[in-house]
Amino acid sequence: MSSIPQRPVDGHTPLSPPDAATAQRYLDHMGEVTARRDGAIDRRAQAWLQIANAVATAAYLLVFSVVLRTDANVEIQALVFLFLVWTQIATGITQRHGMQRRLGRAQWPLIAGVIVLMVATIAFLLLAGFTPGFPVIGMFVPSAIALLAFGGYGVWLLRRASGDPRPTRALRAPLDRVARAATILIGTGIGAITALMGAPSGALRSILLLMVVLGAVVWMCAMNSAFGLPAIGEAWRWPHLVAFAFGGIALASVILPGSPLTESSFGPALLGLGVLVAFIGASFVPGYARRG
């Protein structure tokens, strides 16, 4: 045991190596340590989140491809806002289930594959948006790439986690004032953008949407605070995610070119109000208790 190299913490002397009996006791408790780790990290939830991300990304890319073939610059900004908010919320969900995204040597092949897929996706998006006569089926290629690649990775993670023990059930509690206010604020932003899609003046829509997007960027700067989007994602349960999904579907329905909901300004306005009401109702549904 004395030949094992020591890497002491800066400012501290190396620890004395344990004797054989102490080392054996450490090994005897290895199973308990592994069980505690498996109880704290829910790899099934991480796999399902990966699959949900794949579906959300595929839907986002499909709507983005359709909108990109038009001159709807305002609608594209609205999609970017929704996607940025979701990525922050998903980060909080990942942290809730004990997972942390760290890059190591083992992840470099995966990272390289993701880069190749991103380049291919961007290439098809540009071709679909700016090449006259590009086949309509080409708009589905980026979504198919995202769904097969990221969704397939999620299915692989789910198979790996099939033998894991069930984690301890997280405590539930009503959302505190900060989480409830943030939930309602997210609904206000998505609902306002949905309603703005029916505004008669394109300049008015652009100005108001820019204000909402800038507000979201400022909010993201506080991501490490209790009011940050990752912290809100940690507190959310499935009813809150259903409200967010409804907001995303509502926004997409008024963004798509030729949508019957945009024939008058009342359709988007009522839909935006419905999104706000859904988030207000979800804010009173118990979420996960804050840790610590």
GROMACS .gro file of C-alpha atoms in nm:
model
  292
    1MET     CA    1   0.000   0.000   0.000
    2SER     CA    2   0.287   0.239   0.066
    3SER     CA    3   0.386   0.232  -0.302
    4ILE     CA    4   0.056   0.394  -0.411
    5PRO     CA    5   0.134   0.751  -0.524
    6GLN     CA    6  -0.029   1.022  -0.318
    7ARG     CA    7  -0.184   1.340  -0.461
    8PRO     CA    8  -0.240   1.560  -0.157
    9VAL     CA    9  -0.474   1.857  -0.153
   10ASP     CA   10  -0.289   2.182  -0.202
   11GLY     CA   11  -0.164   2.313   0.132
   12HIS     CA   12  -0.198   1.978   0.310
   13THR     CA   13   0.045   1.694   0.372
   14PRO     CA   14  -0.025   1.352   0.218
   15LEU     CA   15  -0.236   1.115   0.423
   16SER     CA   16  -0.070   0.810   0.568
   17PRO     CA   17  -0.161   0.499   0.368
   18PRO     CA   18  -0.399   0.267   0.557
   19ASP     CA   19  -0.286  -0.071   0.685
   20ALA     CA   20  -0.419  -0.389   0.529
   21ALA     CA   21  -0.706  -0.433   0.778
   22THR     CA   22  -0.829  -0.075   0.731
   23ALA     CA   23  -0.804  -0.105   0.353
   24GLN     CA   24  -1.011  -0.423   0.363
   25ARG     CA   25  -1.280  -0.248   0.566
   26TYR     CA   26  -1.291   0.025   0.301
   27LEU     CA   27  -1.343  -0.243   0.036
   28ASP     CA   28  -1.613  -0.410   0.245
   29HIS     CA   29  -1.815  -0.088   0.241
   30MET     CA   30  -1.778  -0.036  -0.133
   31GLY     CA   31  -2.118  -0.193  -0.199
   32GLU     CA   32  -2.289   0.045   0.043
   33VAL     CA   33  -2.123   0.344  -0.121
   34THR     CA   34  -2.232   0.223  -0.465
   35ALA     CA   35  -2.589   0.173  -0.339
   36ARG     CA   36  -2.599   0.527  -0.197
   37ARG     CA   37  -2.472   0.663  -0.528
   38ASP     CA   38  -2.734   0.470  -0.724
   39GLY     CA   39  -3.001   0.600  -0.488
   40ALA     CA   40  -2.894   0.959  -0.541
   41ILE     CA   41  -2.855   0.943  -0.921
   42ASP     CA   42  -3.162   0.856  -1.124
   43ARG     CA   43  -3.023   0.738  -1.457
   44ARG     CA   44  -3.370   0.642  -1.580
   45ALA     CA   45  -3.489   0.999  -1.540
   46GLN     CA   46  -3.178   1.119  -1.721
   47ALA     CA   47  -3.251   0.881  -2.010
   48TRP     CA   48  -3.613   0.995  -2.037
   49LEU     CA   49  -3.498   1.356  -2.028
   50GLN     CA   50  -3.260   1.281  -2.315
   51ILE     CA   51  -3.548   1.132  -2.515
   52ALA     CA   52  -3.768   1.434  -2.435
   53ASN     CA   53  -3.488   1.665  -2.546
   54ALA     CA   54  -3.462   1.472  -2.873
   55VAL     CA   55  -3.835   1.510  -2.939
   56ALA     CA   56  -3.830   1.882  -2.845
   57THR     CA   57  -3.524   1.947  -3.063
   58ALA     CA   58  -3.677   1.761  -3.359
   59ALA     CA   59  -4.001   1.960  -3.330
   60TYR     CA   60  -3.806   2.286  -3.294
   61LEU     CA   61  -3.596   2.215  -3.604
   62LEU     CA   62  -3.901   2.121  -3.809
   63VAL     CA   63  -4.085   2.443  -3.723
   64PHE     CA   64  -3.763   2.639  -3.770
   65SER     CA   65  -3.714   2.485  -4.118
   66VAL     CA   66  -4.069   2.576  -4.222
   67VAL     CA   67  -4.043   2.931  -4.092
   68LEU     CA   68  -3.697   2.978  -4.244
   69ARG     CA   69  -3.842   2.935  -4.595
   70THR     CA   70  -4.036   3.259  -4.539
   71ASP     CA   71  -3.925   3.608  -4.441
   72ALA     CA   72  -4.065   3.570  -4.088
   73ASN     CA   73  -3.768   3.704  -3.891
   74VAL     CA   74  -3.980   3.788  -3.588
   75GLU     CA   75  -4.113   3.432  -3.566
   76ILE     CA   76  -3.758   3.293  -3.572
   77GLN     CA   77  -3.665   3.513  -3.275
   78ALA     CA   78  -3.964   3.376  -3.085
   79LEU     CA   79  -3.849   3.019  -3.149
   80VAL     CA   80  -3.499   3.101  -3.026
   81PHE     CA   81  -3.645   3.247  -2.705
   82LEU     CA   82  -3.849   2.933  -2.638
   83PHE     CA   83  -3.554   2.701  -2.704
   84LEU     CA   84  -3.319   2.899  -2.478
   85VAL     CA   85  -3.566   2.886  -2.192
   86TRP     CA   86  -3.612   2.511  -2.235
   87THR     CA   87  -3.237   2.439  -2.229
   88GLN     CA   88  -3.210   2.620  -1.895
   89ILE     CA   89  -3.510   2.436  -1.752
   90ALA     CA   90  -3.367   2.102  -1.871
   91THR     CA   91  -3.038   2.184  -1.697
   92GLY     CA   92  -3.224   2.218  -1.369
   93ILE     CA   93  -3.406   1.888  -1.423
   94THR     CA   94  -3.071   1.719  -1.485
   95GLN     CA   95  -2.933   1.858  -1.161
   96ARG     CA   96  -3.246   1.750  -0.972
   97HIS     CA   97  -3.178   1.385  -1.057
   98GLY     CA   98  -2.817   1.399  -0.943
   99MET     CA   99  -2.653   1.415  -1.283
  100GLN     CA  100  -2.378   1.659  -1.379
  101ARG     CA  101  -2.253   1.713  -1.732
  102ARG     CA  102  -1.875   1.682  -1.728
  103LEU     CA  103  -1.655   1.637  -2.028
  104GLY     CA  104  -1.386   1.370  -2.016
  105ARG     CA  105  -1.186   1.156  -2.253
  106ALA     CA  106  -1.462   0.898  -2.273
  107GLN     CA  107  -1.704   1.163  -2.404
  108TRP     CA  108  -1.485   1.291  -2.689
  109PRO     CA  109  -1.615   1.040  -2.948
  110LEU     CA  110  -1.970   1.139  -2.852
  111ILE     CA  111  -1.882   1.508  -2.875
  112ALA     CA  112  -1.723   1.455  -3.217
  113GLY     CA  113  -2.036   1.276  -3.335
  114VAL     CA  114  -2.258   1.557  -3.208
  115ILE     CA  115  -2.044   1.814  -3.393
  116VAL     CA  116  -2.075   1.618  -3.718
  117LEU     CA  117  -2.453   1.594  -3.673
  118MET     CA  118  -2.477   1.967  -3.598
  119VAL     CA  119  -2.283   2.054  -3.913
  120ALA     CA  120  -2.508   1.829  -4.121
  121THR     CA  121  -2.819   1.978  -3.957
  122ILE     CA  122  -2.708   2.336  -4.019
  123ALA     CA  123  -2.623   2.250  -4.381
  124PHE     CA  124  -2.972   2.111  -4.443
  125LEU     CA  125  -3.132   2.410  -4.267
  126LEU     CA  126  -2.946   2.651  -4.493
  127LEU     CA  127  -3.033   2.452  -4.803
  128ALA     CA  128  -3.399   2.430  -4.703
  129GLY     CA  129  -3.421   2.799  -4.621
  130PHE     CA  130  -3.220   2.967  -4.894
  131THR     CA  131  -3.211   2.730  -5.193
  132PRO     CA  132  -3.502   2.786  -5.435
  133GLY     CA  133  -3.667   2.464  -5.538
  134PHE     CA  134  -3.516   2.262  -5.255
  135PRO     CA  135  -3.740   1.956  -5.195
  136VAL     CA  136  -3.990   1.998  -4.915
  137ILE     CA  137  -3.886   1.664  -4.773
  138GLY     CA  138  -3.545   1.819  -4.700
  139MET     CA  139  -3.707   2.017  -4.417
  140PHE     CA  140  -3.763   1.691  -4.230
  141VAL     CA  141  -3.400   1.580  -4.251
  142PRO     CA  142  -3.267   1.794  -3.958
  143SER     CA  143  -3.551   1.674  -3.737
  144ALA     CA  144  -3.490   1.314  -3.834
  145ILE     CA  145  -3.119   1.350  -3.757
  146ALA     CA  146  -3.191   1.494  -3.412
  147LEU     CA  147  -3.460   1.237  -3.333
  148LEU     CA  148  -3.255   0.935  -3.439
  149ALA     CA  149  -2.922   1.049  -3.295
  150PHE     CA  150  -3.023   1.208  -2.964
  151GLY     CA  151  -3.330   0.990  -2.918
  152GLY     CA  152  -3.127   0.678  -2.994
  153TYR     CA  153  -2.872   0.785  -2.736
  154GLY     CA  154  -3.153   0.828  -2.485
  155VAL     CA  155  -3.284   0.478  -2.558
  156TRP     CA  156  -2.932   0.341  -2.508
  157LEU     CA  157  -2.909   0.522  -2.172
  158LEU     CA  158  -3.248   0.380  -2.076
  159ARG     CA  159  -3.131   0.026  -2.149
  160ARG     CA  160  -2.816   0.081  -1.941
  161ALA     CA  161  -3.028   0.200  -1.649
  162SER     CA  162  -3.277  -0.087  -1.670
  163GLY     CA  163  -3.107  -0.274  -1.386
  164ASP     CA  164  -3.068   0.024  -1.153
  165PRO     CA  165  -3.261   0.021  -0.825
  166ARG     CA  166  -3.551   0.259  -0.790
  167PRO     CA  167  -3.430   0.587  -0.637
  168THR     CA  168  -3.584   0.722  -0.321
  169ARG     CA  169  -3.888   0.934  -0.391
  170ALA     CA  170  -3.808   1.304  -0.378
  171LEU     CA  171  -3.998   1.516  -0.129
  172ARG     CA  172  -4.276   1.731  -0.265
  173ALA     CA  173  -4.374   2.073  -0.142
  174PRO     CA  174  -4.571   2.373  -0.268
  175LEU     CA  175  -4.362   2.602  -0.483
  176ASP     CA  176  -4.213   2.880  -0.275
  177ARG     CA  177  -4.279   3.242  -0.364
  178VAL     CA  178  -3.969   3.269  -0.581
  179ALA     CA  179  -4.044   2.954  -0.784
  180ARG     CA  180  -4.413   3.045  -0.816
  181ALA     CA  181  -4.335   3.398  -0.935
  182ALA     CA  182  -4.077   3.265  -1.182
  183THR     CA  183  -4.323   3.006  -1.316
  184ILE     CA  184  -4.584   3.274  -1.374
  185LEU     CA  185  -4.321   3.499  -1.532
  186ILE     CA  186  -4.223   3.224  -1.778
  187GLY     CA  187  -4.590   3.181  -1.869
  188THR     CA  188  -4.624   3.557  -1.909
  189GLY     CA  189  -4.332   3.564  -2.152
  190ILE     CA  190  -4.452   3.272  -2.365
  191GLY     CA  191  -4.812   3.395  -2.353
  192ALA     CA  192  -4.711   3.749  -2.449
  193ILE     CA  193  -4.505   3.628  -2.746
  194THR     CA  194  -4.794   3.405  -2.858
  195ALA     CA  195  -5.033   3.700  -2.842
  196LEU     CA  196  -4.784   3.927  -3.023
  197MET     CA  197  -4.792   3.701  -3.327
  198GLY     CA  198  -5.136   3.846  -3.399
  199ALA     CA  199  -5.029   4.209  -3.377
  200PRO     CA  200  -5.107   4.394  -3.702
  201SER     CA  201  -4.782   4.590  -3.709
  202GLY     CA  202  -4.462   4.397  -3.780
  203ALA     CA  203  -4.253   4.676  -3.628
  204LEU     CA  204  -4.455   4.662  -3.306
  205ARG     CA  205  -4.409   4.287  -3.285
  206SER     CA  206  -4.036   4.320  -3.339
  207ILE     CA  207  -3.990   4.583  -3.068
  208LEU     CA  208  -4.198   4.404  -2.807
  209LEU     CA  209  -4.043   4.067  -2.885
  210LEU     CA  210  -3.695   4.218  -2.859
  211MET     CA  211  -3.782   4.345  -2.510
  212VAL     CA  212  -3.899   3.998  -2.404
  213VAL     CA  213  -3.590   3.827  -2.545
  214LEU     CA  214  -3.356   4.077  -2.379
  215GLY     CA  215  -3.537   4.022  -2.051
  216ALA     CA  216  -3.482   3.648  -2.088
  217VAL     CA  217  -3.111   3.701  -2.156
  218VAL     CA  218  -3.080   3.913  -1.840
  219TRP     CA  219  -3.265   3.643  -1.649
  220MET     CA  220  -3.023   3.377  -1.774
  221CYS     CA  221  -2.735   3.578  -1.631
  222ALA     CA  222  -2.883   3.494  -1.289
  223MET     CA  223  -2.886   3.121  -1.364
  224ASN     CA  224  -2.694   3.032  -1.047
  225SER     CA  225  -2.936   3.213  -0.817
  226ALA     CA  226  -3.256   3.084  -0.658
  227PHE     CA  227  -3.449   3.283  -0.919
  228GLY     CA  228  -3.255   3.134  -1.213
  229LEU     CA  229  -3.418   2.908  -1.467
  230PRO     CA  230  -3.215   2.598  -1.364
  231ALA     CA  231  -3.338   2.639  -1.005
  232ILE     CA  232  -3.695   2.661  -1.136
  233GLY     CA  233  -3.639   2.347  -1.342
  234GLU     CA  234  -3.525   2.165  -1.029
  235ALA     CA  235  -3.853   2.249  -0.857
  236TRP     CA  236  -4.082   2.159  -1.148
  237ARG     CA  237  -4.275   1.832  -1.174
  238TRP     CA  238  -4.468   1.692  -1.468
  239PRO     CA  239  -4.770   1.931  -1.439
  240HIS     CA  240  -4.537   2.228  -1.482
  241LEU     CA  241  -4.370   2.060  -1.780
  242VAL     CA  242  -4.712   1.996  -1.934
  243ALA     CA  243  -4.788   2.368  -1.904
  244PHE     CA  244  -4.456   2.448  -2.074
  245ALA     CA  245  -4.528   2.197  -2.352
  246PHE     CA  246  -4.871   2.355  -2.404
  247GLY     CA  247  -4.705   2.696  -2.430
  248GLY     CA  248  -4.459   2.564  -2.688
  249ILE     CA  249  -4.736   2.404  -2.896
  250ALA     CA  250  -4.945   2.722  -2.875
  251LEU     CA  251  -4.653   2.936  -2.990
  252ALA     CA  252  -4.571   2.700  -3.277
  253SER     CA  253  -4.933   2.697  -3.389
  254VAL     CA  254  -4.937   3.074  -3.446
  255ILE     CA  255  -4.586   3.087  -3.595
  256LEU     CA  256  -4.636   2.837  -3.876
  257PRO     CA  257  -4.710   3.009  -4.208
  258GLY     CA  258  -5.074   2.995  -4.312
  259SER     CA  259  -5.199   2.910  -3.965
  260PRO     CA  260  -5.576   2.971  -3.940
  261LEU     CA  261  -5.523   3.101  -3.588
  262THR     CA  262  -5.355   3.415  -3.724
  263GLU     CA  263  -5.639   3.519  -3.954
  264SER     CA  264  -5.741   3.764  -3.684
  265SER     CA  265  -5.563   3.914  -3.387
  266PHE     CA  266  -5.809   3.756  -3.144
  267GLY     CA  267  -5.688   3.398  -3.201
  268PRO     CA  268  -5.328   3.452  -3.086
  269ALA     CA  269  -5.445   3.681  -2.805
  270LEU     CA  270  -5.685   3.421  -2.664
  271LEU     CA  271  -5.423   3.147  -2.703
  272GLY     CA  272  -5.165   3.360  -2.524
  273LEU     CA  273  -5.412   3.420  -2.242
  274GLY     CA  274  -5.472   3.044  -2.221
  275VAL     CA  275  -5.097   2.987  -2.187
  276LEU     CA  276  -5.079   3.238  -1.902
  277VAL     CA  277  -5.374   3.076  -1.724
  278ALA     CA  278  -5.212   2.731  -1.761
  279PHE     CA  279  -4.891   2.854  -1.599
  280ILE     CA  280  -5.077   3.031  -1.320
  281GLY     CA  281  -5.265   2.709  -1.244
  282ALA     CA  282  -4.944   2.504  -1.258
  283SER     CA  283  -4.772   2.743  -1.017
  284PHE     CA  284  -5.009   2.626  -0.742
  285VAL     CA  285  -4.932   2.257  -0.803
  286PRO     CA  286  -4.676   2.118  -0.556
  287GLY     CA  287  -4.328   2.073  -0.695
  288TYR     CA  288  -4.008   1.917  -0.564
  289ALA     CA  289  -3.874   2.049  -0.236
  290ARG     CA  290  -3.556   2.252  -0.266
  291ARG     CA  291  -3.247   2.066  -0.156
  292GLY     CA  292  -3.043   2.200   0.130
   0.00000   0.00000   0.00000
